Amino acid sequence: MIQDHYQVLGITIEATDEDIRKAYRDLALKFHPDHNQTQLTHDRFVEIADAYRVLSEPESRRAYHVLYLKYFGSPDSSGNVASSYAVLTHARMKRATRYGRSMYSQRMRYRATGSFAHEPDREPARSSAAEESTSRQYSDYYQSRVEAEAAGAARGFGFYAQAVRGICLIISMFILFLVADRFFSGVNPAEKVEKSSPLPWSISEPGMAVVKTTSSEVHIHSSFVHMLPPGKEVRVEKTPFLHIPVRMFVIHEGTHKAMDVHGSIYGGGFYLSLLVLCAALVTVFVPKNPEFNAYLGTVTIVLAVIILGAMLS
């Protein structure tokens, strides 16, 4: 969307260079800030100066002429521009002048349908030295800016999604290692209990007891302490890679008893880590779109930090 510089200077599209200079001199004297100190005349003088700057140079006028015909159409026999868009632009200019606003501040008020969208707050007047040429197509400019912001956001999500997928890949490999370590756990040879005693009650470990054997020290439920006097033979199931006890076996009154070991990384939190594994694998191997992977990966990383942190602490 461009401003009608011919209408600003009060001339037609067929005006000569002399007509442009004469119109500019007359309007500049009338609306010069030295003669009028109001905001309305200041904005009007800025529009006049910008219109003269565009139309006074042959090259800029030719470039503007192409855009003018595209948006305003060609003039009819009476010299008026035969374009419905020109009528809307004229109404917008009159309203902007009435309220002391520039064409720039009214860019979102009128659409091509002539309906109201919303009225932004009044913007301060811009000097001709600070503003860009109003021959810019405002609607195309803002549309391109929105598209550029969307493209930049997409690139940002893409880079972030790649980083998140890399972290999720590391998390999934670590959890798969834990799963393999737990799956291939084996029972060690028999060993004797050296010490077994209940632990003081605490919120983190209620009703727990510590059992120390020849090669390890584990925490079990205190209800099993009476089965494990010192010198009792037990068998401890450990993982092959990390050598972490997961269960303890004992023969009590002719019956084989299995006791789960508490406090290790293969406790209750281990099964929650499988949920993290599923989310991590989806993030890595189901690239639906960068934004989806970025959000899902972020949630996966947060859950991994909480669950794995609780398991390893």
XYZ file of C-alpha atoms in Angstrom:
313
model
C 0.000 0.000 0.000
C 1.440 3.350 -1.020
C 0.544 6.963 -0.379
C -0.971 9.083 -3.130
C 1.727 11.738 -3.512
C -0.147 13.408 -6.361
C -3.137 13.956 -4.115
C -0.917 15.229 -1.318
C 0.472 17.946 -3.613
C -2.909 18.566 -5.210
C -1.792 17.720 -8.749
C -2.605 15.080 -11.329
C -0.479 12.251 -12.614
C 0.190 14.214 -15.824
C 1.789 17.100 -13.916
C 5.121 18.382 -15.195
C 8.226 18.996 -13.128
C 7.362 22.692 -13.007
C 3.858 21.905 -11.746
C 5.358 19.726 -9.007
C 7.805 22.442 -7.910
C 5.107 25.103 -7.926
C 2.684 22.954 -5.904
C 5.398 22.130 -3.416
C 6.385 25.778 -2.947
C 2.809 26.859 -2.347
C 2.060 24.085 0.123
C 5.423 24.364 1.890
C 4.822 28.053 2.558
C 1.335 27.332 3.804
C 2.170 24.443 6.103
C 5.740 25.252 7.129
C 6.285 24.658 10.884
C 7.676 28.178 11.246
C 4.258 29.542 10.305
C 2.104 26.879 11.975
C 3.025 25.245 15.265
C 0.268 22.624 15.408
C 0.789 18.898 15.159
C -1.636 18.707 12.246
C 0.331 21.111 10.084
C 3.573 19.410 11.033
C 2.299 16.026 9.845
C 0.942 17.660 6.709
C 4.302 19.303 5.988
C 6.071 15.938 6.429
C 3.741 14.363 3.846
C 4.286 17.271 1.447
C 8.069 17.082 1.768
C 8.077 13.324 1.268
C 5.811 13.589 -1.774
C 8.092 16.212 -3.349
C 11.183 14.124 -2.625
C 9.687 11.154 -4.469
C 8.191 13.049 -7.424
C 10.980 15.545 -7.995
C 13.561 12.926 -8.984
C 12.915 11.286 -12.388
C 14.090 7.809 -11.365
C 12.127 7.682 -8.119
C 9.067 9.099 -9.915
C 9.228 6.384 -12.565
C 9.467 3.681 -9.890
C 6.625 5.280 -7.972
C 4.551 5.539 -11.153
C 4.621 1.751 -11.580
C 3.376 1.203 -8.032
C 0.841 4.002 -8.409
C -0.774 2.391 -11.432
C -0.778 -0.978 -9.677
C -2.608 0.248 -6.593
C -4.616 3.225 -7.809
C -5.316 2.277 -11.421
C -5.190 4.662 -14.393
C -6.905 8.079 -14.370
C -10.227 8.396 -16.205
C -11.251 11.204 -18.551
C -11.986 13.594 -15.705
C -8.561 13.077 -14.190
C -9.874 11.083 -11.224
C -8.321 7.744 -10.439
C -10.642 4.928 -11.417
C -10.017 2.553 -8.516
C -12.085 1.525 -5.515
C -8.847 1.298 -3.556
C -8.167 4.960 -4.318
C -11.562 5.895 -2.871
C -10.761 4.051 0.344
C -7.320 5.636 0.471
C -8.822 9.071 -0.003
C -11.271 8.457 2.847
C -8.457 7.226 5.019
C -6.362 10.293 4.279
C -9.248 12.614 5.116
C -9.838 10.838 8.402
C -6.137 10.875 9.213
C -5.990 14.601 8.513
C -9.069 15.240 10.594
C -7.584 13.638 13.704
C -4.041 14.842 13.142
C -2.713 11.417 12.327
C -0.414 10.329 9.586
C -1.226 7.837 6.865
C 1.192 5.449 8.547
C -0.822 5.349 11.785
C -3.992 4.501 9.844
C -2.563 1.561 7.931
C -4.561 -1.035 9.864
C -7.859 0.864 10.114
C -9.177 0.336 6.608
C -9.022 -2.927 4.739
C -9.652 -3.533 1.062
C -13.284 -4.248 1.921
C -13.724 -0.857 3.553
C -14.551 -2.446 6.934
C -13.024 -1.485 10.260
C -10.402 -3.738 11.786
C -9.047 -1.962 14.852
C -7.754 1.479 15.615
C -4.240 1.549 17.030
C -3.063 4.145 19.446
C -1.949 7.415 18.000
C 1.621 7.253 16.832
C 4.050 10.149 17.031
C 4.783 11.998 13.831
C 7.834 10.797 11.932
C 10.181 13.164 10.243
C 10.954 12.683 6.585
C 14.604 12.065 7.488
C 13.738 9.203 9.816
C 10.962 7.481 7.913
C 11.450 5.321 4.870
C 10.004 6.290 1.556
C 6.232 6.020 1.582
C 6.416 4.484 -1.862
C 6.984 1.266 0.044
C 4.047 -1.074 -0.171
C 3.011 -0.974 3.464
C 0.718 -4.012 3.438
C 3.273 -6.093 1.562
C 5.971 -4.874 3.910
C 4.134 -5.900 7.049
C 3.066 -9.156 5.472
C 6.674 -9.896 4.545
C 7.774 -8.953 8.055
C 5.257 -11.341 9.583
C 6.400 -14.061 7.196
C 10.039 -13.308 8.049
C 9.282 -13.535 11.772
C 7.466 -16.830 11.218
C 10.388 -18.134 9.153
C 12.834 -17.031 11.858
C 10.745 -18.737 14.526
C 10.647 -21.889 12.397
C 14.448 -21.808 12.017
C 14.826 -21.268 15.761
C 12.509 -24.162 16.509
C 14.473 -26.245 13.994
C 17.822 -25.586 15.686
C 16.331 -26.065 19.145
C 14.574 -29.254 18.055
C 17.862 -30.662 16.743
C 19.588 -29.926 20.051
C 16.698 -31.413 22.026
C 16.647 -34.526 19.849
C 20.378 -34.971 20.446
C 19.893 -34.743 24.216
C 16.926 -37.135 24.053
C 19.063 -39.570 22.061
C 21.671 -39.542 24.842
C 18.963 -40.015 27.474
C 17.396 -42.915 25.582
C 20.790 -44.619 25.153
C 21.483 -44.245 28.882
C 18.092 -45.702 29.841
C 18.510 -48.540 27.331
C 21.856 -49.287 28.963
C 20.132 -49.451 32.357
C 17.426 -51.707 30.931
C 20.033 -54.071 29.447
C 21.996 -54.035 32.693
C 18.866 -54.902 34.681
C 17.668 -57.514 32.190
C 20.928 -59.484 32.228
C 21.337 -59.454 36.005
C 22.494 -62.714 37.576
C 22.671 -64.379 40.978
C 26.104 -64.440 42.609
C 27.503 -67.348 44.607
C 26.385 -67.782 48.202
C 27.873 -65.501 50.827
C 27.358 -64.997 54.531
C 25.632 -62.200 56.361
C 27.984 -60.179 58.512
C 25.513 -57.738 60.017
C 21.750 -57.057 59.864
C 19.977 -54.347 61.836
C 16.913 -52.117 61.428
C 17.490 -48.497 60.498
C 15.990 -45.582 62.430
C 12.615 -44.611 61.008
C 12.731 -41.760 58.505
C 10.425 -40.282 55.919
C 12.751 -41.258 53.061
C 13.327 -44.814 54.294
C 10.482 -45.938 56.579
C 10.746 -49.458 57.953
C 14.096 -50.238 56.342
C 16.936 -52.433 57.535
C 20.553 -52.676 56.454
C 22.147 -56.032 55.658
C 25.895 -56.281 55.183
C 27.315 -59.321 53.457
C 30.802 -60.300 52.428
C 30.697 -58.324 49.157
C 27.882 -55.795 49.480
C 25.609 -53.752 51.702
C 21.915 -53.536 50.861
C 18.707 -52.094 52.259
C 15.695 -54.365 52.593
C 12.369 -54.168 54.407
C 12.720 -54.588 58.145
C 10.201 -57.463 58.154
C 12.931 -59.716 56.698
C 15.573 -58.986 59.362
C 14.653 -62.000 61.516
C 15.496 -64.263 58.519
C 19.023 -62.877 58.212
C 20.998 -63.453 61.409
C 24.783 -63.082 61.205
C 26.357 -66.102 59.527
C 23.270 -66.874 57.427
C 24.017 -67.823 53.823
C 22.367 -65.632 51.182
C 22.640 -65.143 47.442
C 22.613 -61.637 45.975
C 21.407 -60.907 42.451
C 23.530 -58.187 40.831
C 23.658 -56.496 37.450
C 26.587 -57.476 35.187
C 27.846 -54.005 34.251
C 27.213 -51.725 37.234
C 27.247 -54.552 39.826
C 24.226 -53.110 41.620
C 22.278 -55.472 43.943
C 18.632 -55.803 42.931
C 17.409 -58.808 44.948
C 18.500 -61.064 47.770
C 17.611 -64.757 48.131
C 17.613 -66.789 51.366
C 16.337 -70.203 52.467
C 14.167 -69.791 55.585
C 12.467 -72.788 57.178
C 12.944 -74.800 54.012
C 11.362 -72.120 51.771
C 13.155 -69.914 49.244
C 12.513 -66.257 50.004
C 13.223 -63.370 47.595
C 13.688 -59.851 48.966
C 13.797 -56.735 46.836
C 16.638 -54.342 47.467
C 15.560 -50.764 48.155
C 17.409 -47.538 47.512
C 19.139 -48.507 44.250
C 18.590 -47.037 40.802
C 16.545 -50.124 39.950
C 13.895 -49.342 42.503
C 10.420 -47.941 41.805
C 11.774 -45.030 39.787
C 13.257 -47.438 37.259
C 9.831 -48.188 35.803
C 9.099 -44.474 35.511
C 12.264 -44.139 33.477
C 10.642 -46.384 30.854
C 8.073 -43.635 30.255
C 10.934 -41.199 29.710
C 12.465 -43.707 27.293
C 9.254 -43.876 25.240
C 8.964 -40.065 25.081
C 12.639 -39.743 24.130
C 12.316 -42.304 21.347
C 9.242 -40.521 19.972
C 11.145 -37.229 20.007
C 14.107 -38.744 18.174
C 12.447 -41.006 15.626
C 9.091 -39.270 14.980
C 10.049 -35.821 13.582
C 6.478 -34.581 13.074
C 7.543 -30.933 12.947
C 10.237 -28.869 14.697
C 7.807 -27.185 17.081
C 6.272 -30.504 18.178
C 9.704 -32.068 18.706
C 10.920 -29.013 20.587
C 8.013 -29.040 23.063
C 7.959 -32.835 23.514
C 11.738 -32.949 23.873
C 11.697 -30.212 26.499
C 9.103 -32.087 28.551
C 11.113 -35.302 28.153
C 14.308 -33.642 29.356
C 12.579 -32.160 32.402
C 11.081 -35.534 33.326
C 14.437 -37.241 32.774
C 16.195 -34.791 35.090
C 13.582 -35.329 37.819
C 13.280 -39.134 37.543
C 16.912 -39.996 36.820
C 18.038 -37.498 39.431
C 15.843 -39.222 42.035
C 17.117 -42.651 40.930
C 20.809 -41.716 41.125
C 20.600 -39.695 44.340
